[in-house]
PDB file of C-alpha atoms in Angstrom:
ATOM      1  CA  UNK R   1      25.120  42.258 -13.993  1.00  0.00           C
ATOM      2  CA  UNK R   2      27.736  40.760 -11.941  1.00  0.00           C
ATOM      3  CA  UNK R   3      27.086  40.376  -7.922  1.00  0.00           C
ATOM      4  CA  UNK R   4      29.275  41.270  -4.832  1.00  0.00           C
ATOM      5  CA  UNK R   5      27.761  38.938  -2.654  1.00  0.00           C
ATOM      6  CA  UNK R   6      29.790  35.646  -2.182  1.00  0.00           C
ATOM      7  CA  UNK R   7      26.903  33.480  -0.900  1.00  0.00           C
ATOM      8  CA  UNK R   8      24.762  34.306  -3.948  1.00  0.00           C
ATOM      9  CA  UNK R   9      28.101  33.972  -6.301  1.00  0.00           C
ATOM     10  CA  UNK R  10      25.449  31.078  -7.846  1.00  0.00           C
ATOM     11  CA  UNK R  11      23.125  33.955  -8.966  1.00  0.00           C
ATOM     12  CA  UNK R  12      23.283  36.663 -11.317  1.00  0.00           C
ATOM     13  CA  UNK R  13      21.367  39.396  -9.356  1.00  0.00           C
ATOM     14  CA  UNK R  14      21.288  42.797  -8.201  1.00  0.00           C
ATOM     15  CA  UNK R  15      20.101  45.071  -5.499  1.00  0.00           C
ATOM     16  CA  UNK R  16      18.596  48.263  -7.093  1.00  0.00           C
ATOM     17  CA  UNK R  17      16.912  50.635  -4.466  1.00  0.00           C
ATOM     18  CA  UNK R  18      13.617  52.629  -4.990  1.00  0.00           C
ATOM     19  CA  UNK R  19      14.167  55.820  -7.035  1.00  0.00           C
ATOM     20  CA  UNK R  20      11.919  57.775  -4.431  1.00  0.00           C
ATOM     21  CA  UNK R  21      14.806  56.909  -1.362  1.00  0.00           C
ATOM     22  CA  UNK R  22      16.473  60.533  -0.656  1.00  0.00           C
ATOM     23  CA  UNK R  23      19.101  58.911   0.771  1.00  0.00           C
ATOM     24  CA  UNK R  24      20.710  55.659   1.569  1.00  0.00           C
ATOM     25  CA  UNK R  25      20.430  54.028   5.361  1.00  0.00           C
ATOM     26  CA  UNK R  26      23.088  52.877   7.860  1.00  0.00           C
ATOM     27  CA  UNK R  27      23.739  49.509   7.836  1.00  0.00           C
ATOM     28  CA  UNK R  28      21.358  49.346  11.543  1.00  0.00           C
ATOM     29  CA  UNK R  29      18.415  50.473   9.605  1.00  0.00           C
ATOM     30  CA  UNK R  30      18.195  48.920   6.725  1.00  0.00           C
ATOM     31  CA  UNK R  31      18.271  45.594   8.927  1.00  0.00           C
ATOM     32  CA  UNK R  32      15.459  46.859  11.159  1.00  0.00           C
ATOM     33  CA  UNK R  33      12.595  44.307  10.668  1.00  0.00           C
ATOM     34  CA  UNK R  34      10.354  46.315   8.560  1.00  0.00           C
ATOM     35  CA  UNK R  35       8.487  44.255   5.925  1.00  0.00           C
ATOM     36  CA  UNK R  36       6.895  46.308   3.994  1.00  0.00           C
ATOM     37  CA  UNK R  37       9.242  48.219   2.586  1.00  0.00           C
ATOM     38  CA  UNK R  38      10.277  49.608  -0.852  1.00  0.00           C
ATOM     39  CA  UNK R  39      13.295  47.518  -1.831  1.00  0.00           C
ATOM     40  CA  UNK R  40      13.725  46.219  -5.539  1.00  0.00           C
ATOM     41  CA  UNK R  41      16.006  43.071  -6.666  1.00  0.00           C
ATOM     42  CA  UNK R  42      16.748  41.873  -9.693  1.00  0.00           C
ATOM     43  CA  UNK R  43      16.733  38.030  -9.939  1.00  0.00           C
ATOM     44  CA  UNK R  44      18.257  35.989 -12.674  1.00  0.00           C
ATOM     45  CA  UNK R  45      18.486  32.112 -11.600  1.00  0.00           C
ATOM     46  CA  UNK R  46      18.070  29.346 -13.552  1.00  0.00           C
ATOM     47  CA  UNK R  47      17.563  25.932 -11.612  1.00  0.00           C
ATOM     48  CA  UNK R  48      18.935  27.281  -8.513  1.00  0.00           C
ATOM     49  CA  UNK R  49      18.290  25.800  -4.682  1.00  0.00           C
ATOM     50  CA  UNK R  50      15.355  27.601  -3.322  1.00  0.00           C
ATOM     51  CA  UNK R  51      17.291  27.881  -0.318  1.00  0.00           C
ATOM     52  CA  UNK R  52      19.501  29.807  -1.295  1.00  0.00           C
ATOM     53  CA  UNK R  53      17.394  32.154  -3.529  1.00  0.00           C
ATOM     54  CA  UNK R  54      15.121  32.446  -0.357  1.00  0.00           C
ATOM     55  CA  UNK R  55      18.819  33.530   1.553  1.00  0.00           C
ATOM     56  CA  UNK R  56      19.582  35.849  -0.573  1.00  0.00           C
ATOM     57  CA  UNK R  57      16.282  37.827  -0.208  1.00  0.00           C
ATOM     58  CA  UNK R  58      16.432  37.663   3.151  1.00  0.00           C
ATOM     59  CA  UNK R  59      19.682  39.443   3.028  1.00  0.00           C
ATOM     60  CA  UNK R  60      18.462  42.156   0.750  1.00  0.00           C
ATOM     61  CA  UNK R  61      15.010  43.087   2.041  1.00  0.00           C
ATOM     62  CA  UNK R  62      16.395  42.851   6.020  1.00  0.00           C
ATOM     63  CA  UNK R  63      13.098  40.687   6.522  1.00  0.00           C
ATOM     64  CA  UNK R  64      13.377  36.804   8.300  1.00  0.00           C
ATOM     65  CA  UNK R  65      12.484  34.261   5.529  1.00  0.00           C
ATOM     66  CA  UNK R  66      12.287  30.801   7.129  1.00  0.00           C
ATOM     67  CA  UNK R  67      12.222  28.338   4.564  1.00  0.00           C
ATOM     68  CA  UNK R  68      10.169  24.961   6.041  1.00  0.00           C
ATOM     69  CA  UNK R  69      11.875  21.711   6.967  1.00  0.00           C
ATOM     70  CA  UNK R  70      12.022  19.035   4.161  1.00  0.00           C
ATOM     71  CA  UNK R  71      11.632  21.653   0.849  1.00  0.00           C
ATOM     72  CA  UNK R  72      14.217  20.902  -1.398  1.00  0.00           C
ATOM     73  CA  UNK R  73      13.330  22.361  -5.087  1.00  0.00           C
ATOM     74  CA  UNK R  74      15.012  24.510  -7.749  1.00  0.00           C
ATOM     75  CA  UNK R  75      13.577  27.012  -9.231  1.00  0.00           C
ATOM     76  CA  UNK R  76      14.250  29.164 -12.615  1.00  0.00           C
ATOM     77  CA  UNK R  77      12.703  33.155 -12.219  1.00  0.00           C
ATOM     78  CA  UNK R  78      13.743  35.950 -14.355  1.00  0.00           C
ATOM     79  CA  UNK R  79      13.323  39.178 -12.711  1.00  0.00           C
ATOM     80  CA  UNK R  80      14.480  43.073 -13.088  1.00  0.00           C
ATOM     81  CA  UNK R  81      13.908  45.616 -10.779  1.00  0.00           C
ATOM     82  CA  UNK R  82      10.727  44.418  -8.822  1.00  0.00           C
ATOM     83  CA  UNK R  83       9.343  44.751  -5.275  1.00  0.00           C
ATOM     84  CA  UNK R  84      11.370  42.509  -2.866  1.00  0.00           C
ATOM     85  CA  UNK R  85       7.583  41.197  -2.158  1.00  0.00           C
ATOM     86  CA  UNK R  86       6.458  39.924  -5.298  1.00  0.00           C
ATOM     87  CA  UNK R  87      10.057  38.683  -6.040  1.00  0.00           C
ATOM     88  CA  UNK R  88       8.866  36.344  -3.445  1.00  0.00           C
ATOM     89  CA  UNK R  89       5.519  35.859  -4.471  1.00  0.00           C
ATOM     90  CA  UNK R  90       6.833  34.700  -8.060  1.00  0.00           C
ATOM     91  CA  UNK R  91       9.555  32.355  -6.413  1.00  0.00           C
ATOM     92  CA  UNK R  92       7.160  30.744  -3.671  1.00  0.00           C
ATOM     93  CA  UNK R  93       4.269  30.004  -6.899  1.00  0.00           C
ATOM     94  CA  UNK R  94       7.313  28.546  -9.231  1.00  0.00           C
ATOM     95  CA  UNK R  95       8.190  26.457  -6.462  1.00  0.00           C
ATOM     96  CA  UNK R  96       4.781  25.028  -5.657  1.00  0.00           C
ATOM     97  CA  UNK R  97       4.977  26.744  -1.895  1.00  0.00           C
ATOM     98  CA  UNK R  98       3.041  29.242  -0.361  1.00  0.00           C
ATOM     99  CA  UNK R  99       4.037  32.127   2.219  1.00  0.00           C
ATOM    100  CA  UNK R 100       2.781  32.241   5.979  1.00  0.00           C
ATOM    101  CA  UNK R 101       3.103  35.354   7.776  1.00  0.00           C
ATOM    102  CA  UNK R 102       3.777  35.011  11.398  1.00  0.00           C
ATOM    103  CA  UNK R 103       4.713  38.346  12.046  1.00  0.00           C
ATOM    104  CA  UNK R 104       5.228  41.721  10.417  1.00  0.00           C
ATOM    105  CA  UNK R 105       9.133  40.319   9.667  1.00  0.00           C
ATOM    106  CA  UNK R 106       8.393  37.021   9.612  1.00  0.00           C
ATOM    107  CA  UNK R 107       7.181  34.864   6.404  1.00  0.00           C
ATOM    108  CA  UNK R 108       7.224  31.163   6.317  1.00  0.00           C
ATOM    109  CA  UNK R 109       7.566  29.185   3.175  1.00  0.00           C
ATOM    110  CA  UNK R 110       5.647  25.917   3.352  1.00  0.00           C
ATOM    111  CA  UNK R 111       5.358  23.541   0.473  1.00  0.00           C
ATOM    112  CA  UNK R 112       1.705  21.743   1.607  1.00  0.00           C
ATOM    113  CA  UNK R 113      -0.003  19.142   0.192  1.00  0.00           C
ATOM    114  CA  UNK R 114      -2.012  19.412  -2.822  1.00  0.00           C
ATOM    115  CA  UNK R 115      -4.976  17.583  -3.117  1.00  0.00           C
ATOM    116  CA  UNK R 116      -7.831  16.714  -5.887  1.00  0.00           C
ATOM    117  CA  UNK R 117     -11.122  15.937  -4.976  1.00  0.00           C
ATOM    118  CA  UNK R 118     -14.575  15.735  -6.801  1.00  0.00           C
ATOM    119  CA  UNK R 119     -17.984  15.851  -4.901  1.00  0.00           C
ATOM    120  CA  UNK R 120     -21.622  15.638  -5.824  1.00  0.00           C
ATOM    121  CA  UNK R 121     -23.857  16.191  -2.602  1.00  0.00           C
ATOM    122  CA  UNK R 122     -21.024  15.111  -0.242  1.00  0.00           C
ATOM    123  CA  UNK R 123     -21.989  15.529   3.200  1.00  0.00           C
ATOM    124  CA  UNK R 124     -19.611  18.621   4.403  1.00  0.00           C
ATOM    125  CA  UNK R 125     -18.009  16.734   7.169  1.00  0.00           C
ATOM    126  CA  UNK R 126     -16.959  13.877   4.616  1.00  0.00           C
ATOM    127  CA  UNK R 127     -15.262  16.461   2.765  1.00  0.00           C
ATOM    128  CA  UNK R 128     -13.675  18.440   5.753  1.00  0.00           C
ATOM    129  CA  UNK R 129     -12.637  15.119   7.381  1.00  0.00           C
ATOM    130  CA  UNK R 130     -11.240  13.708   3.822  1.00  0.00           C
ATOM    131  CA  UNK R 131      -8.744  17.132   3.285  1.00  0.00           C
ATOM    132  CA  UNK R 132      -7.498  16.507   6.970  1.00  0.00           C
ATOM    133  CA  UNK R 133      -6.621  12.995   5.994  1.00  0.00           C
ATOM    134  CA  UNK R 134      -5.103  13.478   2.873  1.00  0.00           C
ATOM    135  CA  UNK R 135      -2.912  16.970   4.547  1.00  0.00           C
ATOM    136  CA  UNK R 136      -1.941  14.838   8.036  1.00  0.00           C
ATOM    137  CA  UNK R 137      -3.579  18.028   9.521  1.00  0.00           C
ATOM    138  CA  UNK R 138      -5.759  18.359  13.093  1.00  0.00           C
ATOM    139  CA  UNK R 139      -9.262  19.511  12.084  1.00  0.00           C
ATOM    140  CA  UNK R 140     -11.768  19.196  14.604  1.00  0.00           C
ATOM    141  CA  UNK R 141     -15.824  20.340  13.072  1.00  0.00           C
ATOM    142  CA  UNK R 142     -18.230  21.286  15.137  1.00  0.00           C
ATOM    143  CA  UNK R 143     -21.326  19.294  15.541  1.00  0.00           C
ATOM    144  CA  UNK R 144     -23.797  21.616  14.049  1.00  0.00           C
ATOM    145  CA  UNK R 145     -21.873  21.625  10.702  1.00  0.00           C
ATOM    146  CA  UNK R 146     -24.032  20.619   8.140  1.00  0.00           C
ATOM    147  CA  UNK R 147     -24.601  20.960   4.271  1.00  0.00           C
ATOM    148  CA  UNK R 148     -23.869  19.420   1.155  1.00  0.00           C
ATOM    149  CA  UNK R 149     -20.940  19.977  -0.975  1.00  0.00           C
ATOM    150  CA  UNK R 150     -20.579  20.001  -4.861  1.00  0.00           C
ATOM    151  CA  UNK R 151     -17.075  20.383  -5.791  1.00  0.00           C
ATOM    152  CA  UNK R 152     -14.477  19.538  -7.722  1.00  0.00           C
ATOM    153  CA  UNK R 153     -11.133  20.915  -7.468  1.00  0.00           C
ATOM    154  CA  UNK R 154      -7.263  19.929  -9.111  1.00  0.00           C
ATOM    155  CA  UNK R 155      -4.040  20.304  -8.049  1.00  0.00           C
ATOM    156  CA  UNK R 156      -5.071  23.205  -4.932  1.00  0.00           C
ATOM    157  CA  UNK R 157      -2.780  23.270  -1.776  1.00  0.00           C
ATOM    158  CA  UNK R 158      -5.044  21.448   1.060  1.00  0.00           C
ATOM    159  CA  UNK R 159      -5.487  25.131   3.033  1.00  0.00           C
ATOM    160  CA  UNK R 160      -7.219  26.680  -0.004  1.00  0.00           C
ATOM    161  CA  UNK R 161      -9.568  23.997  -0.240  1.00  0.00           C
ATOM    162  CA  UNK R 162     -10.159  23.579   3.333  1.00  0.00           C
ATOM    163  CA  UNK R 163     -11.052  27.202   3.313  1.00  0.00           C
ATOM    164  CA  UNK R 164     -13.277  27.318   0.878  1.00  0.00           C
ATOM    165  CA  UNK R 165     -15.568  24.213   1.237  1.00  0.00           C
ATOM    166  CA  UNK R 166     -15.726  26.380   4.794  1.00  0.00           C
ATOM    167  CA  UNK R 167     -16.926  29.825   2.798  1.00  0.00           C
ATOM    168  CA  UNK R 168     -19.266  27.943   0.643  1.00  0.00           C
ATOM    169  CA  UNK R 169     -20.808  26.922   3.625  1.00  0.00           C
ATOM    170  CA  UNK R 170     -20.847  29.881   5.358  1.00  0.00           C
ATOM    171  CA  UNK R 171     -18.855  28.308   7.763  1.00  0.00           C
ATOM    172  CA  UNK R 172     -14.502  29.812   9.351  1.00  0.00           C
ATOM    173  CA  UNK R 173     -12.011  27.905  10.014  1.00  0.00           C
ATOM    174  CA  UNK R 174     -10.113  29.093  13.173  1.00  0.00           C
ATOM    175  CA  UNK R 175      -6.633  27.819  14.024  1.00  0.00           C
ATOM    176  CA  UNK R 176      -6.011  26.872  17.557  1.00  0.00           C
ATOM    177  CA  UNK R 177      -2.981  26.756  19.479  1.00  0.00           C
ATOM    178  CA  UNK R 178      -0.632  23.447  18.305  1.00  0.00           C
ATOM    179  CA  UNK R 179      -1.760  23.786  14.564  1.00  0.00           C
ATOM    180  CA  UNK R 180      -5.240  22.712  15.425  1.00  0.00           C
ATOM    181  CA  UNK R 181      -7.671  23.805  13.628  1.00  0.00           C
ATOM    182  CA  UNK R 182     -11.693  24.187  13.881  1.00  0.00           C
ATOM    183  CA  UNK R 183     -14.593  24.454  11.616  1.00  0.00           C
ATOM    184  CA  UNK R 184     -17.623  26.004  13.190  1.00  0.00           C
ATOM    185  CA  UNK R 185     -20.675  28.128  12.440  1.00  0.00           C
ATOM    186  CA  UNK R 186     -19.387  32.069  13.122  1.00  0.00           C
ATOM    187  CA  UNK R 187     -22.511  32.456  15.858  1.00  0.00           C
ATOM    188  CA  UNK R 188     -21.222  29.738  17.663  1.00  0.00           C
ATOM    189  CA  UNK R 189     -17.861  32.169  17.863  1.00  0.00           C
ATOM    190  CA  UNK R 190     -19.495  34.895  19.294  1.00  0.00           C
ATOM    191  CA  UNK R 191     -20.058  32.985  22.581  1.00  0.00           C
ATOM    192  CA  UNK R 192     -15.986  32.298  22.601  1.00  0.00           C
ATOM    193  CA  UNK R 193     -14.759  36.131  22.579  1.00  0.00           C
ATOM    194  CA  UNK R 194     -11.044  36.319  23.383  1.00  0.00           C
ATOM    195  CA  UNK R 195      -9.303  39.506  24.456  1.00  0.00           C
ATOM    196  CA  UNK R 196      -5.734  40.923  22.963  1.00  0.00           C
ATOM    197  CA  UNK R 197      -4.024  43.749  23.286  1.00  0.00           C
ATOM    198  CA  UNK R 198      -2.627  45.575  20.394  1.00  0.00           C
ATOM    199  CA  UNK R 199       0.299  48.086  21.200  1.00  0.00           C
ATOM    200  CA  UNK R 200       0.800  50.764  18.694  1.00  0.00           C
ATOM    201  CA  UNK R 201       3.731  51.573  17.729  1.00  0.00           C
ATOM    202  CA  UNK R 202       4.339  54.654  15.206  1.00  0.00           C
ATOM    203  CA  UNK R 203       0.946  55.649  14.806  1.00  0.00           C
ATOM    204  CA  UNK R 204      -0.277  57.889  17.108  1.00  0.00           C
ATOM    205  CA  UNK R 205      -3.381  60.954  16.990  1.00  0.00           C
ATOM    206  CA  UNK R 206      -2.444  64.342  15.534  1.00  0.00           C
ATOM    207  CA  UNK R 207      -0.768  66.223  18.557  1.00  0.00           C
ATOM    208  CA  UNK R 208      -2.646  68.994  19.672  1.00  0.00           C
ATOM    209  CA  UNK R 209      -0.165  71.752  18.335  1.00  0.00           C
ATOM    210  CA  UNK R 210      -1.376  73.967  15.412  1.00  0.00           C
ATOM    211  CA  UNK R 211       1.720  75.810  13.319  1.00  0.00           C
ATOM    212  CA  UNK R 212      -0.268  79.242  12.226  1.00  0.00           C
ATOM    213  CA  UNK R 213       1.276  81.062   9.414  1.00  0.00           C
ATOM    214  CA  UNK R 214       1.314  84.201   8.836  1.00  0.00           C
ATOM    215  CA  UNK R 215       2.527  86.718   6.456  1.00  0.00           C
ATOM    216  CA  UNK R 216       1.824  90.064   4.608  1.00  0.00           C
ATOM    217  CA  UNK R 217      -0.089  88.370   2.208  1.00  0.00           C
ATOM    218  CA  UNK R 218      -2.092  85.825   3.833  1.00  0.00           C
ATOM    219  CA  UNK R 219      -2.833  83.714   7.048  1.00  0.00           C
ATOM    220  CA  UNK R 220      -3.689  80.642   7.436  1.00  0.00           C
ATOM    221  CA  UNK R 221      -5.766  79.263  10.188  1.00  0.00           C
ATOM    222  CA  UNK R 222      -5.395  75.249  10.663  1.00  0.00           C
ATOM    223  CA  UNK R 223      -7.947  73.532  12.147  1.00  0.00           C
ATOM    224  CA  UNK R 224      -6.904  71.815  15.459  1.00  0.00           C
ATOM    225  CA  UNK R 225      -7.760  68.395  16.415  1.00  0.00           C
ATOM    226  CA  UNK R 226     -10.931  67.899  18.731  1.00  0.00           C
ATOM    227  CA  UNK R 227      -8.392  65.435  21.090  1.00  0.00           C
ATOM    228  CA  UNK R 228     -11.065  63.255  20.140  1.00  0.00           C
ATOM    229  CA  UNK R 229      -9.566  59.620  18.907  1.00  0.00           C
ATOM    230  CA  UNK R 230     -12.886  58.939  17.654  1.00  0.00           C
ATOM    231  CA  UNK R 231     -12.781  61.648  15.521  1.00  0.00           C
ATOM    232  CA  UNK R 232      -9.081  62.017  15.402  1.00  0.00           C
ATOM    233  CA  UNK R 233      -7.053  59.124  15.133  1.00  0.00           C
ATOM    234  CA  UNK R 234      -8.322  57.317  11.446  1.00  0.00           C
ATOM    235  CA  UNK R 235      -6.985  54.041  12.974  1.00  0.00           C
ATOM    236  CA  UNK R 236      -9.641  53.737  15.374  1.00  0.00           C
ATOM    237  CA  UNK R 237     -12.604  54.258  13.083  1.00  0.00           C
ATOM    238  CA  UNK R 238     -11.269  51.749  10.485  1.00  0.00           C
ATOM    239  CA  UNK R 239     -10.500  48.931  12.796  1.00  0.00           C
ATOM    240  CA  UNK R 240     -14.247  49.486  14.735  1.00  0.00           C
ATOM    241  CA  UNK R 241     -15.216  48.660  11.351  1.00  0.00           C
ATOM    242  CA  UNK R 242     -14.045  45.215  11.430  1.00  0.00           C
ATOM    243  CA  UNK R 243     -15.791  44.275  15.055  1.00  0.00           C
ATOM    244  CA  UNK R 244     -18.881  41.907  14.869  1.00  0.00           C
ATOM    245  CA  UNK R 245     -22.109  43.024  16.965  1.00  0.00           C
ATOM    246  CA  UNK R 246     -20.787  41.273  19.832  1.00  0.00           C
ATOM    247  CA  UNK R 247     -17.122  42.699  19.133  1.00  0.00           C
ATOM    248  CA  UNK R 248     -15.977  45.517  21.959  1.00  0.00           C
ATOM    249  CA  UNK R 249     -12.767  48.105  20.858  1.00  0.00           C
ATOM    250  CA  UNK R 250     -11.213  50.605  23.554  1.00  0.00           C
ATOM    251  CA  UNK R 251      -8.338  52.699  23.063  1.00  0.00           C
ATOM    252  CA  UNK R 252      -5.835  53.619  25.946  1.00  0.00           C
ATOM    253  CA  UNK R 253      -4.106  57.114  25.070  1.00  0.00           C
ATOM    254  CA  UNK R 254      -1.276  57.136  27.450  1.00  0.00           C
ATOM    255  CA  UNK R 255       0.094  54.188  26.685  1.00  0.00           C
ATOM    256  CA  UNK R 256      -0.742  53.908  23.184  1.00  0.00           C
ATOM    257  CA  UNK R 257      -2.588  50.998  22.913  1.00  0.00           C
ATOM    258  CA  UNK R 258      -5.506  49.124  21.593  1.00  0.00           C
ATOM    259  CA  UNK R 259      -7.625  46.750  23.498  1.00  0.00           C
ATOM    260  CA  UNK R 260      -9.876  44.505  21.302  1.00  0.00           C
ATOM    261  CA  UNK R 261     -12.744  42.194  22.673  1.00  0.00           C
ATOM    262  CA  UNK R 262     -13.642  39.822  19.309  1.00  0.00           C
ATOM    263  CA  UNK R 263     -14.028  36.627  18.086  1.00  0.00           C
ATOM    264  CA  UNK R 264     -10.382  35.377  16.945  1.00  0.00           C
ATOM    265  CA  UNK R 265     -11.025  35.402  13.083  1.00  0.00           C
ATOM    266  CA  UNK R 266     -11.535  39.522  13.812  1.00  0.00           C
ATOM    267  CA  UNK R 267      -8.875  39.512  15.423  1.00  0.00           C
ATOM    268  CA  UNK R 268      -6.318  37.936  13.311  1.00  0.00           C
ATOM    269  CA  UNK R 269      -7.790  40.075  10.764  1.00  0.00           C
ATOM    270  CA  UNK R 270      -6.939  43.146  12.568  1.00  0.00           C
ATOM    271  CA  UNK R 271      -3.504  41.926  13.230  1.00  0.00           C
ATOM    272  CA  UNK R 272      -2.637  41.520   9.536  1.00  0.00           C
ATOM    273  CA  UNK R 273      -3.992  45.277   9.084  1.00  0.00           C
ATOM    274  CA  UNK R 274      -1.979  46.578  11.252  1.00  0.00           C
ATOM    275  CA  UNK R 275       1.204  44.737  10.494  1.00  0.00           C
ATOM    276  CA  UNK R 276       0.880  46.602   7.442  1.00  0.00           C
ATOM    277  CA  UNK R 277       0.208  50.455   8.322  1.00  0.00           C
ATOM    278  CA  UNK R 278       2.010  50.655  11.841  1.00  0.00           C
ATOM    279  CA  UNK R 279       5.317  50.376  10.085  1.00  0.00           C
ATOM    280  CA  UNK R 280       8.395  52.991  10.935  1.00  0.00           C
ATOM    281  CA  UNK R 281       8.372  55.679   8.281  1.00  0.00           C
ATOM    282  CA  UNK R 282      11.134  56.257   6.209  1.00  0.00           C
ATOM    283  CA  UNK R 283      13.958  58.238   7.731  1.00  0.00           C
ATOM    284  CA  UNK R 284      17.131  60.243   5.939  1.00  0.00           C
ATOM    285  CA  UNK R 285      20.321  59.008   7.426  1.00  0.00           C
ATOM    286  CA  UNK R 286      22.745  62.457   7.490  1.00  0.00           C
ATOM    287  CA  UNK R 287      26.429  61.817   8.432  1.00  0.00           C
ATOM    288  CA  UNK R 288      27.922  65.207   8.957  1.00  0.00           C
ATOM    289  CA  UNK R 289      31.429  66.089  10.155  1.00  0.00           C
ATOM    290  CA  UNK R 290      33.199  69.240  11.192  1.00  0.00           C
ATOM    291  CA  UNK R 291      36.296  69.544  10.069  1.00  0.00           C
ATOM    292  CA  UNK R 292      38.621  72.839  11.050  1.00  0.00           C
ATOM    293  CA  UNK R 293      41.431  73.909   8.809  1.00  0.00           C
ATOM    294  CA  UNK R 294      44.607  76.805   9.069  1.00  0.00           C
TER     295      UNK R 294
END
């Protein structure tokens, strides 16, 4: 396939969009930051900048890639008709990198440090404080940290492994403002509850209007909502879910919002979840023009 695009001239790729899309968007829409969405590429690159691979899906899913400072690899993918997502996915893991989301439209692609340890009954500090060397990163463990570590790991970006030596321990790593991050034992958390407010944007309770049909042959008799979010509104049920026993969740009706009272692991978990279901639904863009003739 041959490509329009001049910047990606380098490339031979092609846009193909979902089969379910009725019809296609105005150019305002289909840059709206929505990243979860349906768009397909086709990538066919061999020993291209990831730069400009990382460009040119930037371009084509309307999402904000920002590619870290200081990557500079090619890459070689081979690719027709996927998700714009695991297009990504596949380019990030050939290039050695891995993908950050900041925000519901904004990934970062890192390239960290690998590391390759081996440990038999190494204190867990030694091993926490030995991945922060070898990554430059800011860990700071909590004194009650204890246990003994048996591990042995090759070629694993320093995160990963950081993150698990924490599970194994039953231990969470929580990243503070400034990139720090700290290891601690999750009851110590539980005396640290933050508070953030989550505003809702497309989801919303089923309104309290029932359509009843009726005709000659039948009628149908909907049920109507109790105006109960509790009961209502799924969002709220599946996100009280997530709260610890210390963890406090109120919604505000009027304004649409979500107040959440957690430790900050729950509530970076609930962030990701709804990053990915309060998206804007799909919409059909109709152009239509009168035209009067004699």
């Amino acid at each position: 396939m041959k490509i329009r695009n001049r910047r990606c001239a380098t490339f031979a790729c092609a846009l193909v969009v979902a089969a379910g899309a009725a019809a296609q968007q105005p150019e305002s829409r289909r840059a709206a930051p929505v990243a979860y969405n349906d768009t397909r590429v086709s990538l066919h690159v061999k020993d291209q900048p990831l730069k400009d691979v990382i460009a040119y899906l930037q371009e084509r899913a309307g999402v904000n890639l920002v590619l870290a400072e200081g990557v500079d690899v090619r890459v070689s993918v081979d690719l027709d008709q996927v998700p714009w997502r695991l297009a990504l996915e596949t380019v990030a893991e050939k290039a050695g990198c891995v993908l950050v989301e900041r925000a519901a439209n904004l990934i970062r692609i890192e390239q960290p440090p690998r590391v390759a340890f081996e440990f038999n009954g190494a204190p867990v500090h030694q091993v926490i404080d030995t991945i922060a060397r070898v990554a430059g990163a800011s860990v700071v463990i909590a004194p009650d940290v204890e246990g003994t570590v048996f591990l042995r790991i090759n070629d694993v970006p320093w995160r990963t492994a950081l993150d698990t030596v924490a599970k194994s321990q039953g231990l969470v790593v929580v990243e503070d403002a400034w990139n720090i991050l700290r290891v601690v034992h999750p009851s110590a958390l539980e005396e640290q509850l933050e508070t953030r407010v989550f505003p809702i944007r497309y989801l919303r309770p089923p309104p309290p209007y029932v359509p009843k049909i009726k005709t000659e042959y039948a009628e149908g008799n909907a049920k109507a909502p109790t105006q109960d979010p509790e009961k209502d509104f799924t969002l709220i049920k599946s996100l009280r879910t997530m709260l610890t026993k210390s963890g406090k969740l109120d919604y505000i009706a009027r304004n649409n919002v979500i107040i959440v009272k957690d430790v900050s692991p729950v509530l970076a978990q609930m962030e990701r979840v709804l990053q990915e279901v309060d998206v804007e639904p799909a919409q059909i863009f109709v152009d239509v023009k009168f035209v009067t003739t004699s």
